[in-house]
Coordinates of C-alpha atoms and ligand atoms in Angstrom, one line a residue:
M1 CA -0.6 -0.4 0.2
S2 CA 1.6 3.8 -1.6
Q3 CA 1.4 6.4 1.3
D4 CA 0.0 8.8 -1.5
I5 CA -3.5 10.6 -2.4
F6 CA -4.2 10.3 -6.1
A7 CA -7.4 12.6 -7.2
L8 CA -9.0 12.3 -10.6
V9 CA -9.6 15.6 -13.1
E10 CA -12.7 16.1 -14.9
H11 CA -12.5 17.4 -18.0
I12 CA -15.1 18.4 -20.2
E13 CA -14.2 20.4 -23.6
G14 CA -11.1 21.6 -21.9
Q15 CA -12.4 22.4 -19.5
V16 CA -11.0 21.3 -15.7
S17 CA -13.5 21.5 -13.1
E18 CA -13.3 23.5 -10.2
S19 CA -14.3 20.1 -8.8
S20 CA -10.8 19.5 -9.8
F21 CA -9.3 21.7 -8.3
E22 CA -10.9 21.6 -4.1
L23 CA -9.7 17.8 -4.8
I24 CA -6.0 18.6 -5.3
A25 CA -6.7 20.7 -2.1
M26 CA -8.0 17.9 0.3
A27 CA -5.6 15.8 -2.1
R28 CA -2.7 18.3 -0.9
R29 CA -4.1 17.9 2.9
L30 CA -4.1 14.3 3.3
A31 CA -0.4 13.8 1.1
G32 CA 0.3 15.8 4.0
Q33 CA -0.9 13.0 7.0
T34 CA 0.5 10.4 5.4
G35 CA 3.6 11.9 4.4
G36 CA 2.4 10.7 0.6
K37 CA 2.0 12.3 -2.8
T38 CA -0.9 14.4 -4.2
V39 CA -0.6 12.5 -7.5
A40 CA -3.8 13.9 -10.0
V41 CA -5.0 11.4 -12.4
V42 CA -5.3 12.6 -15.8
L43 CA -7.6 10.3 -19.2
G44 CA -7.7 12.0 -22.3
Q45 CA -6.2 12.3 -26.2
D46 CA -4.8 15.7 -25.4
V47 CA -4.5 16.8 -21.9
D48 CA -1.4 18.9 -21.5
G49 CA -3.3 21.8 -21.1
I50 CA -4.9 20.9 -18.1
T51 CA -1.8 18.6 -17.3
A52 CA -0.6 21.8 -16.9
Q53 CA -3.0 23.5 -14.9
M54 CA -1.9 20.8 -12.4
G55 CA 0.6 22.9 -10.3
A56 CA -0.4 22.3 -6.2
A57 CA 0.0 18.4 -7.3
D58 CA 3.3 16.4 -6.5
R59 CA 2.7 14.6 -9.3
V60 CA 0.0 14.2 -12.3
L61 CA -0.4 11.1 -14.6
Q62 CA -1.7 10.8 -17.5
I63 CA -3.2 8.4 -19.2
T64 CA -3.8 9.5 -23.0
G65 CA -5.4 7.4 -26.3
P66 CA -8.6 7.5 -28.1
S67 CA -10.2 5.2 -25.7
V68 CA -10.4 7.9 -23.3
A69 CA -11.0 11.1 -25.6
H70 CA -14.3 11.3 -24.5
F71 CA -15.6 10.5 -20.6
V72 CA -16.3 6.7 -21.4
P73 CA -18.1 5.3 -17.9
T74 CA -16.6 1.6 -18.2
T75 CA -13.4 2.8 -19.7
Y76 CA -12.3 5.0 -17.8
V77 CA -13.3 2.4 -14.8
K78 CA -10.7 -0.7 -16.6
A79 CA -8.4 2.2 -17.1
L80 CA -8.6 3.4 -13.2
A81 CA -8.7 -0.5 -12.0
Q82 CA -5.1 -1.1 -13.6
V83 CA -4.0 2.1 -11.8
V84 CA -5.7 1.3 -8.8
A85 CA -4.4 -2.5 -8.3
D86 CA -0.2 -1.1 -9.3
R87 CA -0.2 1.4 -7.3
T88 CA -2.8 1.2 -3.8
P89 CA -2.9 5.0 -3.6
A90 CA -4.1 5.3 0.1
V91 CA -6.6 7.7 -1.3
M92 CA -8.7 8.2 -4.8
L93 CA -11.1 11.4 -4.7
F94 CA -13.4 10.9 -7.3
P95 CA -16.3 15.0 -8.1
N96 CA -19.5 13.7 -6.1
S97 CA -20.8 14.6 -9.7
A98 CA -22.9 12.6 -12.6
I99 CA -18.7 11.9 -14.2
G100 CA -17.9 11.1 -10.9
M101 CA -20.3 8.8 -8.9
D102 CA -20.3 7.0 -12.5
V103 CA -16.5 6.3 -12.7
A104 CA -15.8 5.6 -9.0
G105 CA -19.3 2.9 -8.3
G106 CA -17.7 0.9 -11.3
L107 CA -14.3 1.3 -9.8
S108 CA -15.2 -0.2 -6.7
V109 CA -16.5 -2.9 -8.3
K110 CA -14.0 -3.8 -10.8
A111 CA -11.2 -3.1 -8.0
G112 CA -13.6 -4.6 -4.9
V113 CA -11.9 -1.6 -3.0
P114 CA -14.5 0.1 -0.2
L115 CA -16.5 3.7 -1.0
A116 CA -17.8 6.7 0.9
A117 CA -19.8 8.5 -1.4
Y118 CA -20.9 12.0 -0.8
A119 CA -18.0 13.2 1.8
T120 CA -17.7 16.6 3.3
D121 CA -14.6 16.2 4.2
V122 CA -11.5 13.0 4.6
R123 CA -8.9 12.8 7.9
M124 CA -6.8 9.6 7.9
E125 CA -6.0 8.5 11.5
N126 CA -3.9 6.0 11.9
G127 CA -3.5 4.6 8.4
K128 CA -7.0 4.7 7.7
A129 CA -9.3 7.5 5.9
V130 CA -12.3 8.5 8.2
V131 CA -15.2 9.9 5.5
T132 CA -17.5 12.8 7.0
S133 CA -20.7 12.1 4.5
Q134 CA -24.0 13.5 4.3
I135 CA -27.1 11.2 4.4
F136 CA -30.8 12.4 3.7
G137 CA -30.2 14.6 1.2
G138 CA -27.8 16.5 4.1
K139 CA -30.3 16.0 7.0
L140 CA -27.6 14.3 8.5
N141 CA -24.2 13.3 8.5
A142 CA -22.3 10.2 9.3
E143 CA -18.5 9.5 10.0
A144 CA -17.2 6.2 8.9
E145 CA -14.2 4.1 9.0
V146 CA -12.6 3.3 5.6
N147 CA -11.1 -0.5 5.8
G148 CA -8.9 -1.9 3.1
D149 CA -5.4 -0.4 1.3
T150 CA -7.5 2.0 -0.8
A151 CA -10.5 4.5 -0.2
L152 CA -12.5 5.3 -2.4
V153 CA -14.3 8.4 -1.5
T154 CA -16.2 10.9 -4.3
V155 CA -16.4 14.0 -2.2
I156 CA -19.3 17.0 -2.7
A157 CA -18.2 20.5 -4.0
G158 CA -17.0 23.3 -1.9
S159 CA -15.7 20.7 1.0
A160 CA -12.2 22.4 0.1
S161 CA -10.6 25.4 -1.2
A162 CA -10.4 25.3 -5.5
A163 CA -8.1 28.8 -5.3
E164 CA -5.8 26.3 -2.9
G165 CA -5.6 23.4 -5.3
Q166 CA -4.8 26.1 -8.0
A167 CA -0.9 26.9 -7.4
E168 CA 2.0 27.2 -9.2
G169 CA 4.1 24.6 -9.9
A170 CA 5.3 22.1 -11.7
P171 CA 4.7 18.3 -10.7
E172 CA 6.6 15.3 -12.1
V173 CA 4.1 14.1 -15.7
E174 CA 3.8 10.7 -15.7
T175 CA 2.6 8.9 -19.5
M176 CA 0.3 5.6 -19.6
A177 CA -1.0 4.6 -22.6
A178 CA -5.0 3.7 -21.6
P179 CA -6.9 0.5 -22.5
E180 CA -8.0 -0.5 -25.6
A181 CA -12.3 0.6 -24.7
D182 CA -14.3 -0.7 -23.0
D183 CA -17.3 -1.0 -25.7
R184 CA -19.7 -2.0 -23.9
I185 CA -20.7 1.9 -23.8
S186 CA -19.6 4.0 -26.9
F187 CA -19.8 8.1 -27.0
V188 CA -21.8 9.1 -29.2
K189 CA -22.0 12.9 -29.3
L190 CA -22.5 16.1 -26.4
V191 CA -25.8 17.6 -26.5
E192 CA -25.5 21.9 -26.2
P193 CA -28.6 22.7 -24.0
E194 CA -31.2 24.8 -25.6
A195 CA -30.1 28.5 -26.3
A196 CA -31.6 29.7 -23.1
D197 CA -33.9 33.3 -22.4
V198 CA -32.3 34.6 -19.5
D199 CA -29.2 34.0 -18.5
I200 CA -29.5 34.0 -14.9
T201 CA -26.2 33.2 -14.2
K202 CA -25.5 37.4 -14.9
E203 CA -28.8 38.0 -13.2
E204 CA -28.6 39.6 -9.1
I205 CA -32.0 38.8 -8.1
L206 CA -33.0 35.6 -8.2
V207 CA -36.2 34.2 -6.7
A208 CA -35.7 30.0 -6.7
V209 CA -38.8 28.2 -7.4
G210 CA -39.1 24.2 -5.7
R211 CA -40.9 20.2 -5.6
G212 CA -43.0 22.9 -2.6
I213 CA -45.0 24.8 -5.1
G214 CA -46.6 21.4 -6.5
D215 CA -48.5 22.4 -9.1
G216 CA -46.5 24.6 -12.3
D217 CA -49.7 26.7 -12.9
D218 CA -49.1 28.4 -9.1
I219 CA -45.0 29.4 -10.2
E220 CA -47.3 32.7 -11.3
I221 CA -46.8 33.9 -8.1
V222 CA -42.8 33.4 -7.5
E223 CA -42.3 35.5 -10.9
E224 CA -44.8 38.2 -9.3
L225 CA -42.4 38.6 -6.5
A226 CA -39.4 37.9 -9.5
E227 CA -41.0 40.9 -11.0
A228 CA -41.3 43.4 -8.1
L229 CA -37.7 42.9 -6.8
G230 CA -36.6 43.4 -10.2
G231 CA -35.4 39.8 -10.9
A232 CA -35.8 36.7 -12.6
V233 CA -37.5 33.4 -10.9
A234 CA -34.5 30.4 -11.2
C235 CA -35.9 26.5 -10.1
S236 CA -34.7 23.0 -9.1
R237 CA -34.6 20.2 -10.9
P238 CA -38.0 18.8 -10.0
V239 CA -39.2 22.1 -11.0
V240 CA -37.3 21.1 -14.8
D241 CA -38.4 17.1 -14.9
A242 CA -42.0 18.3 -14.1
G243 CA -41.9 20.7 -16.8
W244 CA -43.1 23.2 -15.6
L245 CA -39.9 25.9 -16.0
P246 CA -36.9 25.1 -18.8
K247 CA -33.5 23.7 -18.0
S248 CA -31.7 27.0 -18.7
R249 CA -33.4 27.8 -14.7
Q250 CA -32.1 24.9 -13.1
V251 CA -29.9 25.8 -10.0
G252 CA -27.2 22.8 -8.9
K253 CA -24.6 20.4 -9.5
S254 CA -26.8 19.6 -13.3
G255 CA -27.6 22.8 -13.6
L256 CA -26.4 26.4 -13.1
K257 CA -23.8 27.8 -11.2
V258 CA -25.2 31.4 -9.9
K259 CA -23.8 33.9 -7.5
P260 CA -26.8 37.1 -7.6
K261 CA -26.6 39.5 -4.7
L262 CA -29.7 38.4 -3.4
Y263 CA -31.4 34.8 -3.5
I264 CA -35.0 33.1 -2.7
A265 CA -35.7 29.7 -1.9
V266 CA -39.4 28.9 -2.1
G267 CA -40.0 26.0 -1.3
I268 CA -36.7 24.1 -2.1
S269 CA -35.4 21.8 0.3
G270 CA -31.6 22.0 0.2
A271 CA -30.6 18.9 -1.8
P272 CA -27.1 18.9 -1.5
E273 CA -27.0 19.4 -5.4
H274 CA -29.1 22.0 -5.2
L275 CA -27.1 24.2 -2.5
E276 CA -23.7 23.2 -4.5
G277 CA -25.4 25.8 -7.2
M278 CA -26.4 29.3 -5.4
R279 CA -24.2 28.7 -1.1
D280 CA -22.2 31.9 -2.9
A281 CA -25.3 34.0 -2.9
D282 CA -24.6 37.2 -1.0
L283 CA -27.4 36.3 0.2
I284 CA -29.5 33.5 0.7
V285 CA -33.4 34.3 2.2
A286 CA -35.1 30.8 2.2
I287 CA -38.9 30.0 2.3
N288 CA -39.8 26.5 3.8
S289 CA -42.6 25.3 6.3
D290 CA -40.5 22.6 7.6
P291 CA -37.8 24.1 10.1
K292 CA -35.9 20.9 10.1
A293 CA -35.0 21.4 5.7
P294 CA -31.4 21.7 4.7
I295 CA -31.8 25.2 3.2
F296 CA -31.9 26.4 6.8
S297 CA -28.0 25.8 7.0
V298 CA -27.0 28.5 4.3
A299 CA -30.0 30.5 4.2
D300 CA -28.9 34.4 6.1
Y301 CA -32.7 34.3 7.3
G302 CA -35.5 31.9 7.2
I303 CA -39.0 31.8 6.9
T304 CA -40.9 28.8 8.3
E305 CA -45.2 29.9 6.6
D306 CA -46.3 28.3 3.9
L307 CA -45.6 30.0 1.1
F308 CA -49.2 30.7 -0.4
D309 CA -49.3 33.3 2.7
V310 CA -45.4 34.5 2.6
V311 CA -45.0 34.9 -1.0
P312 CA -48.1 36.4 -2.2
A313 CA -47.4 38.6 1.0
M314 CA -44.2 39.7 -0.4
T315 CA -45.0 40.7 -3.5
E316 CA -47.8 43.1 -2.9
M317 CA -45.6 44.4 0.1
L318 CA -43.2 45.6 -2.5
E319 CA -45.1 46.9 -5.4
S320 CA -46.8 49.1 -2.5
Ligands
FAD401 C1 -26.7 13.5 -10.1 C2 -27.6 14.3 -9.5 C3 -27.2 15.8 -9.8 C4 -28.8 17.2 -8.8 N1 -28.3 17.9 -9.5 C5 -29.8 18.4 -9.2 C6 -30.0 19.9 -9.3 O1 -29.1 20.7 -10.0 N2 -30.3 21.4 -8.6 C7 -31.5 20.7 -7.9 O2 -32.4 21.4 -7.7 N3 -31.0 19.3 -7.2 C8 -30.6 18.2 -8.0 N4 -30.7 16.9 -7.7 C9 -31.9 16.3 -7.3 C10 -31.9 17.1 -5.5 O3 -31.0 15.4 -5.7 C11 -33.3 17.2 -4.6 O4 -33.9 16.1 -5.4 C12 -34.0 18.4 -5.5 O5 -32.7 19.2 -5.5 C13 -35.0 18.8 -4.9 O6 -35.9 20.0 -4.9 P1 -36.7 20.7 -4.5 O7 -35.7 21.7 -2.3 O8 -37.9 21.1 -5.5 O9 -38.0 19.2 -3.8 P2 -37.6 19.1 -3.1 O10 -36.9 18.5 -1.9 O11 -39.7 17.6 -2.4 O12 -38.6 20.4 -1.0 C14 -39.3 21.2 -1.2 C15 -39.8 21.9 0.3 O13 -40.6 21.9 -0.2 C16 -41.3 22.4 1.2 N5 -42.7 22.4 0.7 C17 -43.4 21.9 0.5 N6 -44.9 23.0 0.6 C18 -44.5 24.1 0.9 C19 -45.2 25.4 1.1 N7 -46.8 24.9 1.1 N8 -45.1 26.4 2.0 C20 -43.3 26.6 1.9 N9 -43.1 24.9 2.1 C21 -43.2 24.0 0.9 C22 -41.5 21.3 2.0 O14 -40.9 21.6 3.5 C23 -39.9 20.8 1.5 O15 -38.2 21.4 2.1 C24 -29.3 16.0 -8.9 C25 -30.3 15.1 -7.9 C26 -28.6 14.0 -8.3 C27 -28.8 12.5 -7.6

């Protein structure tokens, strides 16, 4: 077993995700505890531009070849299973994203190593990874000790500082050939989102509506509040899944990351995937009838009342 901490670098169309830098920062901290190295793992075809951004790592392991030119979970798992078997990193970190969860789950099964998901913190104790994970949509945390030579961990975005993972430096670079594709799944094309009527990432005031609204026809009351404030309407994912608002309005992990001056969350529980997209807003106001809803953990102001009473009353007050 090595003392090294590996972190998977997630990238798409040449852009490295912010979570990848957070993982490098966390890997550095853990490597400080084990006395090992921080290793950034980059899969892709022409990845020198990505490797050049990994200055905060001690080493970059590039796995290159046509089979990993695009993200394909089965081929990523095949490549990384070999890495885990040959190098036995103490911990391998993945973003808790669609890509990270796909790969880490498959890798855990293929390599026969344990996985802890939804982590917000990892530390080393007596040579073992101790992981704090969010459960029940963030209402509770669980602490787990991971037994085995290698621990796979998927880390929720925002759990470490991306800036600390972006330092200057000249890591050693090692290149490995990617394996043959595991073509049970093959990449076909990237589907770009539809053009948006409003760019919610540029709005200073957002009123975001969640499943608590209950019916698409009632979104009108949220639109009226947004208009009275001079802002725009955003939403959580179930609202998009129900077809009530377009995908371009979705905030969160699989939607957009926003940082308005004011974010009013209406009938939104505050699942980690939603918080990931809005927790950096300057001022957060949450309206939710459940006082235990996790949204209140990030809110500056909270109103534990029925949204159908509060929202029209706020609009009326603003209009008068
Ligand atoms: C890989 C992945 C990616 C995801 N990406 C995203 C993403 O990008 N964005 C996203 O939002 N989610 C995303 N999700 C889904 C996420 O896990 C949650 O399911 C979702 O955020 C819940 O949306 P919600 O808060 O609107 O609904 P719910 O969790 O159902 O919450 C509704 C809330 O409304 C409150 N409420 C109900 N009635 C009233 C009332 N009359 N007055 C006041 N309050 C009321 C309830 O107390 C409740 O807290 C993702 C999930 C996965 C697995």
